mmCIF file of N, CA and C and ligand atoms in Angstrom:
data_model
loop_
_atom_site.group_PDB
_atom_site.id
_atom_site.type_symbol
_atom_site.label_atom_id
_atom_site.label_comp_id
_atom_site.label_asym_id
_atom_site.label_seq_id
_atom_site.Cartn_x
_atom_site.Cartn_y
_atom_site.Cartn_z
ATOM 1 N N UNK A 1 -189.657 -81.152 203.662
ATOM 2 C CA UNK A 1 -188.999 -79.888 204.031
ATOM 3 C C UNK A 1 -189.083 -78.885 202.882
ATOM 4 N N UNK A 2 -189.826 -77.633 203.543
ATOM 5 C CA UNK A 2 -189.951 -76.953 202.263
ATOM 6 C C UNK A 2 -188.727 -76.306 201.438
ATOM 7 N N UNK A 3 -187.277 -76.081 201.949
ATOM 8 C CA UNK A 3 -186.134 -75.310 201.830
ATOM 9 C C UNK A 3 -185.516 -76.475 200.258
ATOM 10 N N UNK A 4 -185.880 -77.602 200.933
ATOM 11 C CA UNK A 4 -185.281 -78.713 200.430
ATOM 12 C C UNK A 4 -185.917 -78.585 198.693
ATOM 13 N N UNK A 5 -186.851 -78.288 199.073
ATOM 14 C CA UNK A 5 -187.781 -78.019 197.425
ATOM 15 C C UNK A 5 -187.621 -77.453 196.835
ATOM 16 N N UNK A 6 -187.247 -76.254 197.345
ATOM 17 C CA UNK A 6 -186.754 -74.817 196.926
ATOM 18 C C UNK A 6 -185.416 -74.421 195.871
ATOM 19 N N UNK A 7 -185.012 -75.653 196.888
ATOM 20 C CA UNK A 7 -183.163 -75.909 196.940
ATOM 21 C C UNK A 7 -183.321 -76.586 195.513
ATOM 22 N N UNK A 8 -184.112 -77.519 195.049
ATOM 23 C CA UNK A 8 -184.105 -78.639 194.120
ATOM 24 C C UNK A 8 -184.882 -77.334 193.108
ATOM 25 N N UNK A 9 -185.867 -76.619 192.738
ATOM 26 C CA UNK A 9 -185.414 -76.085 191.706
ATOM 27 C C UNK A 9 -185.043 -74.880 191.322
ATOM 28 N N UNK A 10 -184.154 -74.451 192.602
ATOM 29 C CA UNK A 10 -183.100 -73.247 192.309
ATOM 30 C C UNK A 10 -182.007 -74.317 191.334
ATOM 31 N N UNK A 11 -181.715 -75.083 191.852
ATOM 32 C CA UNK A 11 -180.745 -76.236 190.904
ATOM 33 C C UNK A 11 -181.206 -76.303 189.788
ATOM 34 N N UNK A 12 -182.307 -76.891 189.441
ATOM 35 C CA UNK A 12 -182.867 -77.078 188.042
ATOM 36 C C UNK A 12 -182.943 -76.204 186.905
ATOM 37 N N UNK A 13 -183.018 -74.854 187.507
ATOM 38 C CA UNK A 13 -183.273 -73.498 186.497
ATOM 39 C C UNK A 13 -181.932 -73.026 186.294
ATOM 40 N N UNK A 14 -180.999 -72.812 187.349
ATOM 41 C CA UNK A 14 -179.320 -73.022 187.003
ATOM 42 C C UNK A 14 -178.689 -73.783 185.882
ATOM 43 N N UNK A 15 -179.539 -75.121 186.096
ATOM 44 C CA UNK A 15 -178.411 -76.148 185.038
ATOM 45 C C UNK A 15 -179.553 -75.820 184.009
ATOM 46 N N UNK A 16 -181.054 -75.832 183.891
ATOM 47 C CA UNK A 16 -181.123 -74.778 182.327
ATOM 48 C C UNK A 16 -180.687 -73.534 181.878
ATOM 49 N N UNK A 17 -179.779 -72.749 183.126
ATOM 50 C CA UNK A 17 -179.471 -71.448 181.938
ATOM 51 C C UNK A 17 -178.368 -72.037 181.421
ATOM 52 N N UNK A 18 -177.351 -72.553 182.096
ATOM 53 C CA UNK A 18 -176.236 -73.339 181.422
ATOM 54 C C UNK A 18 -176.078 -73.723 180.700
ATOM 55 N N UNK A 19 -177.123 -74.625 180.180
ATOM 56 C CA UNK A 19 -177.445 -75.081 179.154
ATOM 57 C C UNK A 19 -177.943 -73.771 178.048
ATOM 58 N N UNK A 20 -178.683 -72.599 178.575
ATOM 59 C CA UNK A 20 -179.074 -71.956 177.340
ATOM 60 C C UNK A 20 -178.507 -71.191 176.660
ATOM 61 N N UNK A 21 -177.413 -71.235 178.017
ATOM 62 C CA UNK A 21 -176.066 -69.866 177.941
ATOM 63 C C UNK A 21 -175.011 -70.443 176.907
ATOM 64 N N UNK A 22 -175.448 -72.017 177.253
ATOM 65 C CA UNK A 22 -174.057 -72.665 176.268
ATOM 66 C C UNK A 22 -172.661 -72.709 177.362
ATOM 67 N N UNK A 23 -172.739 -72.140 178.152
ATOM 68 C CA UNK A 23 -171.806 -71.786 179.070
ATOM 69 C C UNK A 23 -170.277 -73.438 179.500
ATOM 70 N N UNK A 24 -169.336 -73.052 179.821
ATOM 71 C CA UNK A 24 -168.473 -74.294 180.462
ATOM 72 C C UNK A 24 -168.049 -74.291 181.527
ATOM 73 N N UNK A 25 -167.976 -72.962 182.189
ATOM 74 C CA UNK A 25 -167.406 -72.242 183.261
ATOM 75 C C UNK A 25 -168.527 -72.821 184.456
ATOM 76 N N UNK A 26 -167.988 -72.607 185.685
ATOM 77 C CA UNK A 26 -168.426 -72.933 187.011
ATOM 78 C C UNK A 26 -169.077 -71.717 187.207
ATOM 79 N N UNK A 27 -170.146 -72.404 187.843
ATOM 80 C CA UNK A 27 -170.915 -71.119 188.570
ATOM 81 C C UNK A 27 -170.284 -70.911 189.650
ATOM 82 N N UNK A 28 -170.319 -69.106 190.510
ATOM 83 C CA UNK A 28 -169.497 -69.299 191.174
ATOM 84 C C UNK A 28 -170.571 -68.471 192.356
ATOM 85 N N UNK A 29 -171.616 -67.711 192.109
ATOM 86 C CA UNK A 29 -172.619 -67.650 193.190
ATOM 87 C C UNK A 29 -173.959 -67.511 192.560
ATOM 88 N N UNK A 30 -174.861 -67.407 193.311
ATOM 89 C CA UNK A 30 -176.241 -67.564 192.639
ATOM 90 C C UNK A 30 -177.193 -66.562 193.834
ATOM 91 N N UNK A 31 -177.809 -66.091 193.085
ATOM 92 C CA UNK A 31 -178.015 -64.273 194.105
ATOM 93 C C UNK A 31 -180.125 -65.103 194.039
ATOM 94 N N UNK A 32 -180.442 -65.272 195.085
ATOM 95 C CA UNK A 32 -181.344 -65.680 195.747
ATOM 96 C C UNK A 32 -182.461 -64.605 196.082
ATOM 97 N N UNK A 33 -183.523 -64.203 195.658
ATOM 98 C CA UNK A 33 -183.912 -63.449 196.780
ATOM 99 C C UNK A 33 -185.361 -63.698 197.352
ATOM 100 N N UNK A 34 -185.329 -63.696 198.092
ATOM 101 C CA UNK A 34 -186.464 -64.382 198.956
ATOM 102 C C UNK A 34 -187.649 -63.096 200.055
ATOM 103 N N UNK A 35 -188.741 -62.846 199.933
ATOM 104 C CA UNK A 35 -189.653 -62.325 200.730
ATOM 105 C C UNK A 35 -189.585 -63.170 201.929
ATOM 106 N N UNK A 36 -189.735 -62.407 202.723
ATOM 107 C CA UNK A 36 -189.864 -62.404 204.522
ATOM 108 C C UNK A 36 -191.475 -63.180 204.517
ATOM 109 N N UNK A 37 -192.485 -62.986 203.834
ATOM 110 C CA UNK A 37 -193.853 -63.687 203.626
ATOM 111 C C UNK A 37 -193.832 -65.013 203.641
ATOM 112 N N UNK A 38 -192.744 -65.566 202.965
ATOM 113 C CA UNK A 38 -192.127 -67.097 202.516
ATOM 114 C C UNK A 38 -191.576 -68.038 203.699
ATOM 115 N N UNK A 39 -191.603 -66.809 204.476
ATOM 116 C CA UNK A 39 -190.849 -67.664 205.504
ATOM 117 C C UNK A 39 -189.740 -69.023 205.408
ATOM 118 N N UNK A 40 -189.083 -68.436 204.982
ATOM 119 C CA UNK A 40 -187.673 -69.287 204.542
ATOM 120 C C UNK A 40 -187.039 -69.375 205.646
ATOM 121 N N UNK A 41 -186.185 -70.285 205.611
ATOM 122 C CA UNK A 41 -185.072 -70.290 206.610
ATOM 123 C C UNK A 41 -183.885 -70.451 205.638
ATOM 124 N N UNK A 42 -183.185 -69.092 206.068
ATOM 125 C CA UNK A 42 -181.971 -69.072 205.124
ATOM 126 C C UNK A 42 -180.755 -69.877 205.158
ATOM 127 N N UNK A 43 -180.539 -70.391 206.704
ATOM 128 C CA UNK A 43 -179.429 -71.060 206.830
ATOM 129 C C UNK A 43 -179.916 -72.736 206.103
ATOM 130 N N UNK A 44 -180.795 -72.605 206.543
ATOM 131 C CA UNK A 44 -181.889 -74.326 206.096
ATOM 132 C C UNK A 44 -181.659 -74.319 204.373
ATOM 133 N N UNK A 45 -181.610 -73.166 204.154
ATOM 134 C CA UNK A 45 -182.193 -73.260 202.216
ATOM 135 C C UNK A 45 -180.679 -73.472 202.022
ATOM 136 N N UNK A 46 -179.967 -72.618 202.345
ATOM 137 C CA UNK A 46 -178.164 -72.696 202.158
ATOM 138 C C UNK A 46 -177.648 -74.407 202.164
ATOM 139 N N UNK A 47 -178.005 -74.754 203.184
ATOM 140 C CA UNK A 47 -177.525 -76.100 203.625
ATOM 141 C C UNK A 47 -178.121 -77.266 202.752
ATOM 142 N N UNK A 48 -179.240 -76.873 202.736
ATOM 143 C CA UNK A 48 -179.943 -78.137 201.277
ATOM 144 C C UNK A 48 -179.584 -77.826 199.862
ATOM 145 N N UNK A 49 -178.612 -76.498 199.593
ATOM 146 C CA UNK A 49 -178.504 -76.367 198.177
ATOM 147 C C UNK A 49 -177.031 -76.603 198.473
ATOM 148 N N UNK A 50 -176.430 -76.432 199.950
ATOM 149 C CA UNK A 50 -175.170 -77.338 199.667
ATOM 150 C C UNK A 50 -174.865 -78.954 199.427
ATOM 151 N N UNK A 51 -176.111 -79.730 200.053
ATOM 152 C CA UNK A 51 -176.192 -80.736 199.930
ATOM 153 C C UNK A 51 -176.433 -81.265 198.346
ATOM 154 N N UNK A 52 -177.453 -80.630 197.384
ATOM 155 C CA UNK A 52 -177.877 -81.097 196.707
ATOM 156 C C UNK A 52 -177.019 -81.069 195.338
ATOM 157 N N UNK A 53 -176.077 -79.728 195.825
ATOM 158 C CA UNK A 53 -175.181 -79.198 194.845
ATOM 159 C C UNK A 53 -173.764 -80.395 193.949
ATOM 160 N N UNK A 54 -173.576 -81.145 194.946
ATOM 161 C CA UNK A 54 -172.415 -81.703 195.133
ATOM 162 C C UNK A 54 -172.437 -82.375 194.413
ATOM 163 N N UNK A 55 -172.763 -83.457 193.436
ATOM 164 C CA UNK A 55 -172.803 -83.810 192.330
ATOM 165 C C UNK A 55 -173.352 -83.519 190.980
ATOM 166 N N UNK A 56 -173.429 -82.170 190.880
ATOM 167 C CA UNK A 56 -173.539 -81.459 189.720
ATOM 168 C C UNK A 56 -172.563 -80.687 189.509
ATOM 169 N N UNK A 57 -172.481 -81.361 187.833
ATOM 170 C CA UNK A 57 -171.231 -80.742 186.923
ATOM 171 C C UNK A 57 -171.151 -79.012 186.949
ATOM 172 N N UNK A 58 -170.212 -78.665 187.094
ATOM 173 C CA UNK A 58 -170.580 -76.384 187.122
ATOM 174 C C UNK A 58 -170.832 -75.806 188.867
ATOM 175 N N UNK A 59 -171.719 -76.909 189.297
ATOM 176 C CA UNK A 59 -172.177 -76.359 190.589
ATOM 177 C C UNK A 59 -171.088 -75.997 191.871
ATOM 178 N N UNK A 60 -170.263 -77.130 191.334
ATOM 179 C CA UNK A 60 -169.482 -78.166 193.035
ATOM 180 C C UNK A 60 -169.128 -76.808 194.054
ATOM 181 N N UNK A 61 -169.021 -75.638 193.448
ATOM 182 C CA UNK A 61 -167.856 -74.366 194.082
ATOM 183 C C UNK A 61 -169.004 -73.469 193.654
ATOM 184 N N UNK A 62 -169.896 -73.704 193.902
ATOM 185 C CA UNK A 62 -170.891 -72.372 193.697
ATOM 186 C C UNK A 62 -171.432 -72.357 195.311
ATOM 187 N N UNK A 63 -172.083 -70.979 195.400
ATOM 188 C CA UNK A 63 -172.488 -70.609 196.684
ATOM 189 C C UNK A 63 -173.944 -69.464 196.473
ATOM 190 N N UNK A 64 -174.990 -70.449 196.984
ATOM 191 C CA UNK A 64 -176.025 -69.479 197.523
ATOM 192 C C UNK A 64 -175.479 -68.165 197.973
ATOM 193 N N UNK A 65 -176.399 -67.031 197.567
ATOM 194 C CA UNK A 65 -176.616 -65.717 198.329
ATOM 195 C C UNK A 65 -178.025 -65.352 198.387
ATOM 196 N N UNK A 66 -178.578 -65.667 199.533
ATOM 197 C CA UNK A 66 -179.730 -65.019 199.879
ATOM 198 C C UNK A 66 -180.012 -63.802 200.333
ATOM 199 N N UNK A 67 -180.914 -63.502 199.435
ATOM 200 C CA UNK A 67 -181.306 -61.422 200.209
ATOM 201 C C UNK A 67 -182.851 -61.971 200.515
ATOM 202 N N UNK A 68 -183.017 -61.437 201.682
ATOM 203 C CA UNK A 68 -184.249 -61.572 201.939
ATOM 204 C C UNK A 68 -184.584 -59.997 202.063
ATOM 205 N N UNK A 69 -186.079 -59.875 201.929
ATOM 206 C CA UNK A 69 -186.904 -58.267 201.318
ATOM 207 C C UNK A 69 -187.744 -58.627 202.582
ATOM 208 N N UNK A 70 -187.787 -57.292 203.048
ATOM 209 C CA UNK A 70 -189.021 -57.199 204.681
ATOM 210 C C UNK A 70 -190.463 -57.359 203.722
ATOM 211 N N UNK A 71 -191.058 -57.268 204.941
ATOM 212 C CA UNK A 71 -192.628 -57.263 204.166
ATOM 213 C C UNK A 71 -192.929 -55.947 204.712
ATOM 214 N N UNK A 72 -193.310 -54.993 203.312
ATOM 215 C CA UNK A 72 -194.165 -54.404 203.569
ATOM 216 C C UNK A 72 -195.497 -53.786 202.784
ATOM 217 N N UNK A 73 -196.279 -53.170 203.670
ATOM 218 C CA UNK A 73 -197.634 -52.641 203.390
ATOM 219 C C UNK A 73 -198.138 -51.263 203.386
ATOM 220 N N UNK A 74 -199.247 -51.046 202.537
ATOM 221 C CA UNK A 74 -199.645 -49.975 202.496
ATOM 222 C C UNK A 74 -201.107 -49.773 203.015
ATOM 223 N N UNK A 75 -202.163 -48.899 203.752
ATOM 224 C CA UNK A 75 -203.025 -48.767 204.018
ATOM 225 C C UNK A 75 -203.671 -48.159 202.881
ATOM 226 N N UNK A 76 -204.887 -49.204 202.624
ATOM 227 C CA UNK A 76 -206.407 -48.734 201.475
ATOM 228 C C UNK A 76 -206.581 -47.495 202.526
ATOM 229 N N UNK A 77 -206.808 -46.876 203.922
ATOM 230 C CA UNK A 77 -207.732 -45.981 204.670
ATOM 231 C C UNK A 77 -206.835 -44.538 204.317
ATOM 232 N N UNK A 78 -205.393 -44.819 204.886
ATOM 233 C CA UNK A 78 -204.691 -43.456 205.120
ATOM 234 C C UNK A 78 -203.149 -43.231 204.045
ATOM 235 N N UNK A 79 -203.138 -44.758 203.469
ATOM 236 C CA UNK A 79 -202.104 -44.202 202.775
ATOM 237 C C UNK A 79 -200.719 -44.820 202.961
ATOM 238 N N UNK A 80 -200.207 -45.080 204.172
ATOM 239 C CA UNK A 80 -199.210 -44.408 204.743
ATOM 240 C C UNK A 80 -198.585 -46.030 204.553
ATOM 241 N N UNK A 81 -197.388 -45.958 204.452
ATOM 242 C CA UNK A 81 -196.931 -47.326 204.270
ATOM 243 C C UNK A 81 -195.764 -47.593 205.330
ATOM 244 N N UNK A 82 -195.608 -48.876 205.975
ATOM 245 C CA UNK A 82 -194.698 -49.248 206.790
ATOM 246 C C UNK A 82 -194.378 -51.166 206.637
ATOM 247 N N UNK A 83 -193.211 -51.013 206.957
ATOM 248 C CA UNK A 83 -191.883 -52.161 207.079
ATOM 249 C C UNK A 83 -192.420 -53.156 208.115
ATOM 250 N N UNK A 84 -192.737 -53.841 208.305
ATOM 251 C CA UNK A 84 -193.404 -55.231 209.157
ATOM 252 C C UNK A 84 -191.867 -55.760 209.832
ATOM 253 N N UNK A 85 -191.984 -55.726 210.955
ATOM 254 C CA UNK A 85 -190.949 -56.383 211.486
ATOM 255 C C UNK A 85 -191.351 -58.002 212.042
ATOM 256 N N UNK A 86 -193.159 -57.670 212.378
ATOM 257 C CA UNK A 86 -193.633 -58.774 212.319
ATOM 258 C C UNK A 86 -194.731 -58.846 211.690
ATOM 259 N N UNK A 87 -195.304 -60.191 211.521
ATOM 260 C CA UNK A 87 -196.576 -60.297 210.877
ATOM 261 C C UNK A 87 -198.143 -60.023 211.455
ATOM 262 N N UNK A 88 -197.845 -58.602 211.582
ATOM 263 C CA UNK A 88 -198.933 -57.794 212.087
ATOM 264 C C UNK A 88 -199.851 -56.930 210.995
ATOM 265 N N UNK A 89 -200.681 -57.425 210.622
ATOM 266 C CA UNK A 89 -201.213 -57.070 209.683
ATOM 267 C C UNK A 89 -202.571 -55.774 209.466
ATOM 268 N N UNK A 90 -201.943 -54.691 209.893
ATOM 269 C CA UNK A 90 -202.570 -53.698 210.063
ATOM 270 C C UNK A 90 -202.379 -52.208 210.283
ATOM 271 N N UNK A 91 -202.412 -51.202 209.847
ATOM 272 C CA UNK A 91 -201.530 -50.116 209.543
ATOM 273 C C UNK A 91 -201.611 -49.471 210.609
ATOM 274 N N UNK A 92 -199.870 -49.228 211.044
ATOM 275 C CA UNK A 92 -199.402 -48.565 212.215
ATOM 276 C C UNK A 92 -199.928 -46.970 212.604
ATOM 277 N N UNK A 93 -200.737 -46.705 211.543
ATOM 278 C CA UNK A 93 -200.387 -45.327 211.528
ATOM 279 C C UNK A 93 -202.263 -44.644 211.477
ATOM 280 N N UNK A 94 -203.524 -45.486 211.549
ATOM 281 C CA UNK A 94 -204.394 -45.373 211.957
ATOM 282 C C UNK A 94 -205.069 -46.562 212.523
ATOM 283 N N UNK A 95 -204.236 -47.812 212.438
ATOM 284 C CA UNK A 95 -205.148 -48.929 212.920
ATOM 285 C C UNK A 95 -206.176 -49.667 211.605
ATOM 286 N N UNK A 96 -206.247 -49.226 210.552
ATOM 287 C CA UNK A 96 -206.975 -50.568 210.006
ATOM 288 C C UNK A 96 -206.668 -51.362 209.755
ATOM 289 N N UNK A 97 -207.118 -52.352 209.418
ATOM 290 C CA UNK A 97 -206.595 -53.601 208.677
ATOM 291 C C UNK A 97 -206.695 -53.877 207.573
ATOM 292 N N UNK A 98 -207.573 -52.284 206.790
ATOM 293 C CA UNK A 98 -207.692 -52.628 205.695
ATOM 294 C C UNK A 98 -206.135 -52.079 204.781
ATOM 295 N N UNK A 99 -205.673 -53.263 204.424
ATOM 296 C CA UNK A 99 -204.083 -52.916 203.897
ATOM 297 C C UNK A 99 -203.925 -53.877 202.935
ATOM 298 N N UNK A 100 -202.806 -53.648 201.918
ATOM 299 C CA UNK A 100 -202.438 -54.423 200.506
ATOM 300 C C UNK A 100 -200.737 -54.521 200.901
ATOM 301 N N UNK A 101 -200.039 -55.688 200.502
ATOM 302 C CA UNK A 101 -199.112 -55.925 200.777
ATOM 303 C C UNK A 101 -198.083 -55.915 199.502
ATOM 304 N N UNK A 102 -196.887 -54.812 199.665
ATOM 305 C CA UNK A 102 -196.546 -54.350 198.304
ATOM 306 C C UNK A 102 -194.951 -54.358 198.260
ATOM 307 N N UNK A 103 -194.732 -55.774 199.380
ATOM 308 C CA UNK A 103 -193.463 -56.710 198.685
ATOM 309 C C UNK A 103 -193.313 -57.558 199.971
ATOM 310 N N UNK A 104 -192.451 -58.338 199.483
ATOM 311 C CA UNK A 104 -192.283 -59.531 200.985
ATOM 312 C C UNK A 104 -192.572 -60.992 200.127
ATOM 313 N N UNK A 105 -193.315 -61.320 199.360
ATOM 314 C CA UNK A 105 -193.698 -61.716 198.423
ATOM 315 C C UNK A 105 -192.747 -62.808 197.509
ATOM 316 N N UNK A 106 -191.832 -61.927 197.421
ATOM 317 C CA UNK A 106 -190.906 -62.492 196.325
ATOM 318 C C UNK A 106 -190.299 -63.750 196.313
ATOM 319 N N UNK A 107 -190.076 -64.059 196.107
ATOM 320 C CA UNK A 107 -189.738 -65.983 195.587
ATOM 321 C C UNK A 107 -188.734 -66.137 194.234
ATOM 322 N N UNK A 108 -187.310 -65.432 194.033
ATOM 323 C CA UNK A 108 -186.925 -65.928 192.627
ATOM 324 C C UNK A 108 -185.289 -66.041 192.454
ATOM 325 N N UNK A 109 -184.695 -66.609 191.900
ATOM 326 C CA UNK A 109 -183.131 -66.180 191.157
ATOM 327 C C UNK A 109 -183.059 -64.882 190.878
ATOM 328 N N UNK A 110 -182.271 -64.283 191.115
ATOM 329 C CA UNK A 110 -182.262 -62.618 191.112
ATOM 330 C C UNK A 110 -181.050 -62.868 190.100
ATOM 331 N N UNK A 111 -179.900 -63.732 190.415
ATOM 332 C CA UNK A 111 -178.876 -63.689 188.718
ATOM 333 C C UNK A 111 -177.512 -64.775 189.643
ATOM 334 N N UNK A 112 -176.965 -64.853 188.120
ATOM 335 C CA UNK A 112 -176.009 -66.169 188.362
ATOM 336 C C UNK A 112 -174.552 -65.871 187.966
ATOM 337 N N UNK A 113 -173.631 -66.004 188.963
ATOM 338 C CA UNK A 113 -172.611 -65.350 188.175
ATOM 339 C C UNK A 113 -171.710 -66.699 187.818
ATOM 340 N N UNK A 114 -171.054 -66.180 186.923
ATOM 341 C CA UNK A 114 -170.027 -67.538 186.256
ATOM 342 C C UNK A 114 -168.842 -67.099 186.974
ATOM 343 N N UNK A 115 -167.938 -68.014 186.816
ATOM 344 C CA UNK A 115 -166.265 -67.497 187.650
ATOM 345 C C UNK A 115 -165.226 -66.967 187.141
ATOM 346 N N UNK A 116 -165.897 -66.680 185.462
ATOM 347 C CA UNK A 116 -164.944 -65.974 184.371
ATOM 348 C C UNK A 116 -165.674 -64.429 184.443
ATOM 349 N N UNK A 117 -166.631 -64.573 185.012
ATOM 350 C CA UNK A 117 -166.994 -62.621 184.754
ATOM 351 C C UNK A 117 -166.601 -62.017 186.896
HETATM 352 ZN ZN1 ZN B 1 -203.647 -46.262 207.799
#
């Protein structure tokens, strides 16, 4: 399960800032953000980082927040850029396909908050 993978090292990079932060305090959310390209399933990723969470020291009361980012593109022909609602890959606004994709992409920890700030 790919969420499950995801889940395992959103965990891992958490308990190294902790460690880099020096930190003692509980994490208390963890800001997710994920491209629409990735095809995530947000409730799926939530649920495996609740599962996985539960015996780690800092974690126990922390909570995923996922933002997911649309995908969108720009046309090499005319320019003109538009928001993908689906994965239609070709610009609305003359028909090519010749297009570059200029977010949707994203895959990372966006930031971690502790329960003292
Ligand atoms: Zn175009």
């Amino acid at each position: 399960m790919h969420e499950l993978q995801i889940a395992t090292n959103i965990i891992s990079i958490v308990e190294e800032e902790i460690r880099k932060a020096g930190k003692t305090e509980d994490i208390e959310f963890v800001y997710f953000i994920a491209g629409k390209m990735r095809a995530i399933i947000p409730e799926s990723l939530q649920f495996s980082f609740d599962v996985m969470k539960r015996d780690k020291p800092y974690l126990e009361d922390a909570e995923l927040k996922i933002s997911e980012i649309p995908i969108k593109i720009r046309c090499k022909n005319c320019k003109a850029e538009h928001t993908l609602n689906e994965p239609v890959f070709r610009c609305e606004t003359c028909s090519s396909p010749e297009i570059e994709i200029i977010s949707g992409d994203e895959l990372y920890i966006d930031s971690i908050e502790f329960s003292d700030t």
